[in-house]
């Protein structure tokens, strides 16, 4: 699919949206390398204020001694994944429902939460070395469960997003010949590559998979016409549509609903059980639901925080 036939009026209609989405990219650019953001568990300028969440001594007592003694819970995140985790307008302050949940976990455990900015595809490998947990809207898969422990906490599907009116006539039942924008290391990237392979095997037009380090880049390139469609977790796709000033829309229904989880080092079962207990506490006392409601993603709520749930 080529883009030379696009009219100047179409480009003008999308210009404001490109600027809006590009602004999100510029804020998220701070998160492309590993760096620590001192995000106190007692404050969040937007979203949900966790300052009222109380320490639960019996759960805090479950922590490994080294983490308890440090007084900190370090959480790895890819901070371009709005509304799960991203930077506020100052380009420095992490926010989002994953950020608020990590802060609340810290409060239950009597720890100060420190957000560590990283790229998505490095988080699993870095859990246990660069940070204690990874909480970044990560789908639990069998392959990932071989590498880390997971505590489930959210349920999300996958969403296709196109420009308003679907000018490139994208059909999710036949994506051969399309340019699909995805984030590197995601389940959606894997699925897009599977589609690419199937089109090739069937002798159809090739699929071009455009992989980006940040989800906001994928959205921006669909708005600008460099990609035909982007594929993302449903909360992320929905937020991109909301922020696009009418330039983007959902294509088809949300599909392939799957559990997302908090990653903990495979050899640290003690921490995994403490995180599981702390998340279950937040679910039981209502804090979890309030955080999700603050971000408009309560439809993804689950009732139980499972340790290493069985997944397909």
Short mmCIF file of C-alpha atoms in Angstrom, two decimals:
data_model
loop_
_atom_site.label_atom_id
_atom_site.label_comp_id
_atom_site.label_asym_id
_atom_site.label_seq_id
_atom_site.Cartn_x
_atom_site.Cartn_y
_atom_site.Cartn_z
CA UNK A 1 0.00 0.00 0.00
CA UNK A 2 1.39 3.38 -0.99
CA UNK A 3 0.45 6.78 0.35
CA UNK A 4 1.14 9.08 -2.62
CA UNK A 5 -2.56 9.48 -3.42
CA UNK A 6 -3.43 11.13 -0.09
CA UNK A 7 -4.94 14.57 -0.57
CA UNK A 8 -3.60 17.70 1.05
CA UNK A 9 -6.95 18.23 2.77
CA UNK A 10 -6.60 14.88 4.53
CA UNK A 11 -3.14 15.83 5.72
CA UNK A 12 -4.43 19.17 6.99
CA UNK A 13 -7.24 17.49 8.92
CA UNK A 14 -4.71 15.23 10.61
CA UNK A 15 -2.11 17.91 11.35
CA UNK A 16 -3.48 18.93 14.73
CA UNK A 17 -3.73 15.33 15.81
CA UNK A 18 -0.15 14.63 14.75
CA UNK A 19 1.00 17.51 16.93
CA UNK A 20 -1.03 16.23 19.88
CA UNK A 21 0.24 12.68 19.60
CA UNK A 22 3.78 13.85 18.88
CA UNK A 23 3.69 15.80 22.12
CA UNK A 24 3.06 12.55 23.95
CA UNK A 25 6.05 11.04 22.15
CA UNK A 26 8.31 13.88 23.25
CA UNK A 27 7.29 13.37 26.87
CA UNK A 28 7.79 9.63 26.59
CA UNK A 29 11.23 9.98 25.02
CA UNK A 30 12.64 10.42 28.50
CA UNK A 31 11.78 6.77 29.10
CA UNK A 32 13.84 5.13 26.39
CA UNK A 33 16.83 4.40 28.62
CA UNK A 34 17.08 2.91 32.08
CA UNK A 35 16.80 5.71 34.61
CA UNK A 36 15.26 6.14 38.01
CA UNK A 37 12.39 8.50 38.73
CA UNK A 38 11.90 9.15 42.43
CA UNK A 39 8.13 8.67 42.46
CA UNK A 40 7.06 8.69 46.09
CA UNK A 41 4.33 6.26 47.02
CA UNK A 42 2.59 9.11 48.80
CA UNK A 43 1.90 11.34 45.82
CA UNK A 44 0.59 11.38 42.27
CA UNK A 45 -0.37 14.65 40.57
CA UNK A 46 -2.97 12.95 38.37
CA UNK A 47 -4.90 9.72 38.56
CA UNK A 48 -5.41 8.35 42.06
CA UNK A 49 -3.86 9.70 45.27
CA UNK A 50 -2.50 6.69 47.19
CA UNK A 51 -1.53 8.66 50.30
CA UNK A 52 -4.39 7.10 52.27
CA UNK A 53 -3.29 3.51 51.62
CA UNK A 54 -2.03 1.96 54.85
CA UNK A 55 0.82 -0.44 55.53
CA UNK A 56 -0.32 -3.97 56.37
CA UNK A 57 2.24 -5.38 58.79
CA UNK A 58 1.54 -9.06 58.18
CA UNK A 59 2.05 -8.56 54.43
CA UNK A 60 5.13 -6.37 54.87
CA UNK A 61 6.60 -9.15 57.03
CA UNK A 62 6.55 -11.41 53.96
CA UNK A 63 9.21 -9.30 52.18
CA UNK A 64 12.77 -10.52 51.67
CA UNK A 65 14.99 -8.85 54.26
CA UNK A 66 17.13 -7.00 51.73
CA UNK A 67 14.13 -5.24 50.17
CA UNK A 68 12.54 -4.53 53.55
CA UNK A 69 15.81 -3.05 54.80
CA UNK A 70 16.22 -0.89 51.69
CA UNK A 71 12.88 0.82 52.30
CA UNK A 72 12.24 0.90 48.54
CA UNK A 73 10.32 -1.03 45.93
CA UNK A 74 11.83 -0.45 42.48
CA UNK A 75 9.44 -0.95 39.57
CA UNK A 76 10.52 -1.17 35.93
CA UNK A 77 8.18 0.45 33.41
CA UNK A 78 8.12 1.54 29.76
CA UNK A 79 6.84 5.07 30.22
CA UNK A 80 5.18 5.67 26.86
CA UNK A 81 2.25 3.33 27.43
CA UNK A 82 -0.62 5.67 28.30
CA UNK A 83 -2.84 5.28 30.22
CA UNK A 84 -0.95 2.48 31.97
CA UNK A 85 2.33 4.32 32.45
CA UNK A 86 3.59 7.55 30.91
CA UNK A 87 4.99 10.96 31.79
CA UNK A 88 2.90 13.93 32.84
CA UNK A 89 3.13 17.18 30.87
CA UNK A 90 6.34 18.12 32.68
CA UNK A 91 8.08 15.20 30.95
CA UNK A 92 9.47 14.04 34.29
CA UNK A 93 6.69 12.76 36.55
CA UNK A 94 5.49 9.18 35.93
CA UNK A 95 1.74 8.65 36.03
CA UNK A 96 -0.86 6.10 34.91
CA UNK A 97 -2.75 3.23 36.46
CA UNK A 98 0.31 0.97 36.65
CA UNK A 99 2.21 3.78 38.37
CA UNK A 100 -0.60 4.26 40.90
CA UNK A 101 -0.83 0.51 41.50
CA UNK A 102 2.93 0.26 42.05
CA UNK A 103 2.76 3.18 44.48
CA UNK A 104 -0.13 1.53 46.34
CA UNK A 105 1.76 -1.78 46.52
CA UNK A 106 4.65 0.08 48.09
CA UNK A 107 2.33 1.61 50.67
CA UNK A 108 0.90 -1.78 51.69
CA UNK A 109 4.44 -3.15 52.01
CA UNK A 110 5.74 -0.12 53.91
CA UNK A 111 8.08 0.81 51.06
CA UNK A 112 8.66 3.91 48.96
CA UNK A 113 8.05 3.13 45.29
CA UNK A 114 10.78 4.12 42.85
CA UNK A 115 9.92 3.99 39.15
CA UNK A 116 12.73 2.86 36.83
CA UNK A 117 12.22 3.89 33.20
CA UNK A 118 13.18 1.25 30.64
CA UNK A 119 12.29 -0.08 27.20
CA UNK A 120 9.58 -2.73 27.13
CA UNK A 121 11.62 -5.47 25.51
CA UNK A 122 14.32 -5.34 28.24
CA UNK A 123 12.08 -5.46 31.30
CA UNK A 124 11.74 -9.24 31.74
CA UNK A 125 15.50 -9.71 31.51
CA UNK A 126 16.14 -6.90 34.00
CA UNK A 127 13.76 -7.95 36.78
CA UNK A 128 15.77 -8.92 39.83
CA UNK A 129 18.85 -6.98 38.75
CA UNK A 130 17.85 -3.45 37.75
CA UNK A 131 14.55 -3.44 39.61
CA UNK A 132 12.46 -5.57 41.96
CA UNK A 133 9.34 -5.83 39.82
CA UNK A 134 8.24 -5.09 36.27
CA UNK A 135 4.74 -3.63 35.93
CA UNK A 136 4.14 -2.38 32.42
CA UNK A 137 0.86 -3.74 30.99
CA UNK A 138 2.67 -7.00 30.20
CA UNK A 139 0.64 -9.92 28.87
CA UNK A 140 1.37 -13.18 30.68
CA UNK A 141 2.55 -15.83 28.23
CA UNK A 142 3.98 -19.31 28.70
CA UNK A 143 7.30 -18.14 27.30
CA UNK A 144 7.53 -15.25 29.74
CA UNK A 145 6.47 -17.46 32.66
CA UNK A 146 9.51 -19.61 31.95
CA UNK A 147 11.70 -16.56 32.63
CA UNK A 148 9.95 -14.80 35.54
CA UNK A 149 7.22 -15.18 38.14
CA UNK A 150 3.98 -13.34 37.42
CA UNK A 151 1.25 -11.95 39.66
CA UNK A 152 -1.88 -11.33 37.58
CA UNK A 153 -3.69 -8.03 38.10
CA UNK A 154 -5.47 -6.92 34.91
CA UNK A 155 -7.29 -8.28 31.88
CA UNK A 156 -6.85 -6.64 28.48
CA UNK A 157 -7.53 -7.49 24.89
CA UNK A 158 -5.94 -6.32 21.66
CA UNK A 159 -7.27 -3.46 19.53
CA UNK A 160 -6.77 -2.41 15.92
CA UNK A 161 -6.63 1.36 15.39
CA UNK A 162 -6.85 3.20 12.05
CA UNK A 163 -7.26 6.77 10.84
CA UNK A 164 -10.76 8.19 11.07
CA UNK A 165 -12.95 6.78 8.32
CA UNK A 166 -10.43 4.02 7.55
CA UNK A 167 -9.22 5.67 4.31
CA UNK A 168 -6.82 2.81 3.56
CA UNK A 169 -9.69 0.29 3.71
CA UNK A 170 -7.97 -1.87 6.31
CA UNK A 171 -9.78 -5.19 6.81
CA UNK A 172 -8.68 -7.19 9.85
CA UNK A 173 -9.78 -10.41 8.14
CA UNK A 174 -7.21 -9.79 5.39
CA UNK A 175 -4.23 -7.64 6.36
CA UNK A 176 -1.99 -8.75 3.51
CA UNK A 177 -0.37 -5.72 1.87
CA UNK A 178 -0.82 -3.56 4.97
CA UNK A 179 1.72 -1.67 7.08
CA UNK A 180 1.11 -2.64 10.72
CA UNK A 181 2.59 -0.48 13.49
CA UNK A 182 3.35 -2.19 16.82
CA UNK A 183 5.57 -1.78 19.86
CA UNK A 184 8.75 -3.83 20.02
CA UNK A 185 8.57 -6.86 22.29
CA UNK A 186 4.78 -6.98 22.61
CA UNK A 187 2.37 -9.83 21.99
CA UNK A 188 0.91 -7.70 19.20
CA UNK A 189 4.30 -7.62 17.46
CA UNK A 190 4.41 -11.42 17.59
CA UNK A 191 0.90 -11.65 16.15
CA UNK A 192 1.67 -9.15 13.39
CA UNK A 193 4.71 -11.19 12.37
CA UNK A 194 2.55 -14.33 12.31
CA UNK A 195 0.15 -12.55 9.94
CA UNK A 196 3.12 -11.50 7.80
CA UNK A 197 4.32 -15.11 7.57
CA UNK A 198 0.86 -16.38 6.68
CA UNK A 199 0.44 -13.83 3.89
CA UNK A 200 3.80 -14.85 2.48
CA UNK A 201 2.93 -18.55 2.69
CA UNK A 202 -0.35 -17.89 0.87
CA UNK A 203 1.43 -16.00 -1.90
CA UNK A 204 -0.35 -12.75 -1.07
CA UNK A 205 0.96 -9.20 -0.80
CA UNK A 206 3.58 -8.81 1.88
CA UNK A 207 2.82 -7.30 5.28
CA UNK A 208 5.27 -4.70 6.56
CA UNK A 209 5.57 -4.84 10.35
CA UNK A 210 6.75 -1.47 11.66
CA UNK A 211 8.12 -1.96 15.18
CA UNK A 212 8.69 1.00 17.48
CA UNK A 213 10.23 1.30 20.93
CA UNK A 214 7.28 3.41 22.08
CA UNK A 215 3.58 2.88 21.55
CA UNK A 216 3.08 6.61 20.97
CA UNK A 217 5.34 6.38 17.90
CA UNK A 218 3.02 3.76 16.44
CA UNK A 219 -0.01 6.01 16.93
CA UNK A 220 1.76 9.02 15.46
CA UNK A 221 2.78 7.11 12.34
CA UNK A 222 -0.77 5.94 11.71
CA UNK A 223 -2.03 9.53 11.99
CA UNK A 224 0.67 10.73 9.59
CA UNK A 225 -0.01 7.92 7.08
CA UNK A 226 3.32 6.12 7.43
CA UNK A 227 1.42 3.08 8.71
CA UNK A 228 -2.04 1.81 7.82
CA UNK A 229 -3.02 0.45 11.22
CA UNK A 230 -1.59 -0.06 14.65
CA UNK A 231 -2.17 -2.93 17.02
CA UNK A 232 -2.03 -2.52 20.80
CA UNK A 233 -3.49 -3.50 24.15
CA UNK A 234 -7.08 -2.28 24.32
CA UNK A 235 -6.54 0.35 27.09
CA UNK A 236 -3.59 1.78 25.18
CA UNK A 237 -5.39 1.83 21.86
CA UNK A 238 -8.43 3.42 23.47
CA UNK A 239 -6.33 6.13 25.08
CA UNK A 240 -4.57 6.87 21.78
CA UNK A 241 -7.96 7.33 20.11
CA UNK A 242 -9.10 9.63 22.92
CA UNK A 243 -5.96 11.77 22.60
CA UNK A 244 -5.96 11.94 18.78
CA UNK A 245 -8.43 14.82 18.41
CA UNK A 246 -10.70 12.67 16.26
CA UNK A 247 -7.98 11.47 13.89
CA UNK A 248 -8.06 7.82 14.98
CA UNK A 249 -10.78 5.24 15.49
CA UNK A 250 -11.13 1.63 16.58
CA UNK A 251 -11.43 -0.99 13.84
CA UNK A 252 -13.52 -4.03 14.71
CA UNK A 253 -13.98 -5.48 18.16
CA UNK A 254 -11.50 -5.98 20.99
CA UNK A 255 -10.09 -9.47 20.71
CA UNK A 256 -7.88 -12.03 22.43
CA UNK A 257 -8.52 -10.94 26.01
CA UNK A 258 -5.60 -12.03 28.21
CA UNK A 259 -4.22 -11.59 31.71
CA UNK A 260 -1.50 -9.06 32.38
CA UNK A 261 0.92 -9.52 35.22
CA UNK A 262 3.60 -8.05 37.46
CA UNK A 263 6.95 -9.68 36.74
CA UNK A 264 9.21 -10.81 39.59
CA UNK A 265 12.53 -12.66 39.33
CA UNK A 266 12.09 -16.42 38.91
CA UNK A 267 14.36 -17.18 41.87
CA UNK A 268 12.57 -14.78 44.24
CA UNK A 269 9.41 -16.62 45.22
CA UNK A 270 9.36 -14.83 48.58
CA UNK A 271 8.98 -11.43 46.91
CA UNK A 272 6.46 -12.88 44.45
CA UNK A 273 4.25 -14.07 47.31
CA UNK A 274 4.53 -10.69 49.06
CA UNK A 275 3.51 -8.86 45.87
CA UNK A 276 0.62 -11.29 45.37
CA UNK A 277 -0.62 -10.69 48.92
CA UNK A 278 -0.25 -6.91 48.60
CA UNK A 279 -2.15 -6.81 45.30
CA UNK A 280 -4.90 -8.99 46.73
CA UNK A 281 -5.13 -6.58 49.68
CA UNK A 282 -5.65 -3.68 47.26
CA UNK A 283 -8.34 -5.67 45.45
CA UNK A 284 -10.11 -6.58 48.67
CA UNK A 285 -10.07 -3.11 50.26
CA UNK A 286 -11.31 -1.34 47.12
CA UNK A 287 -8.17 0.66 46.33
CA UNK A 288 -7.52 -1.36 43.17
CA UNK A 289 -10.97 -0.61 41.75
CA UNK A 290 -10.69 3.08 42.60
CA UNK A 291 -7.35 3.34 40.77
CA UNK A 292 -8.74 1.67 37.65
CA UNK A 293 -11.85 3.87 37.77
CA UNK A 294 -9.67 6.98 38.01
CA UNK A 295 -8.18 6.02 34.64
CA UNK A 296 -11.37 4.74 33.02
CA UNK A 297 -10.10 1.16 32.66
CA UNK A 298 -12.22 -0.59 35.29
CA UNK A 299 -13.55 -2.99 32.63
CA UNK A 300 -10.18 -4.75 32.86
CA UNK A 301 -10.47 -5.47 36.58
CA UNK A 302 -9.93 -8.98 37.95
CA UNK A 303 -10.96 -10.26 41.39
CA UNK A 304 -7.96 -12.41 42.24
CA UNK A 305 -4.21 -11.80 42.11
CA UNK A 306 -2.87 -15.19 41.03
CA UNK A 307 0.75 -16.28 41.20
CA UNK A 308 1.83 -17.81 37.89
CA UNK A 309 -1.68 -18.43 36.50
CA UNK A 310 -2.14 -21.02 33.80
CA UNK A 311 -2.31 -19.36 30.38
CA UNK A 312 -2.73 -20.66 26.84
#
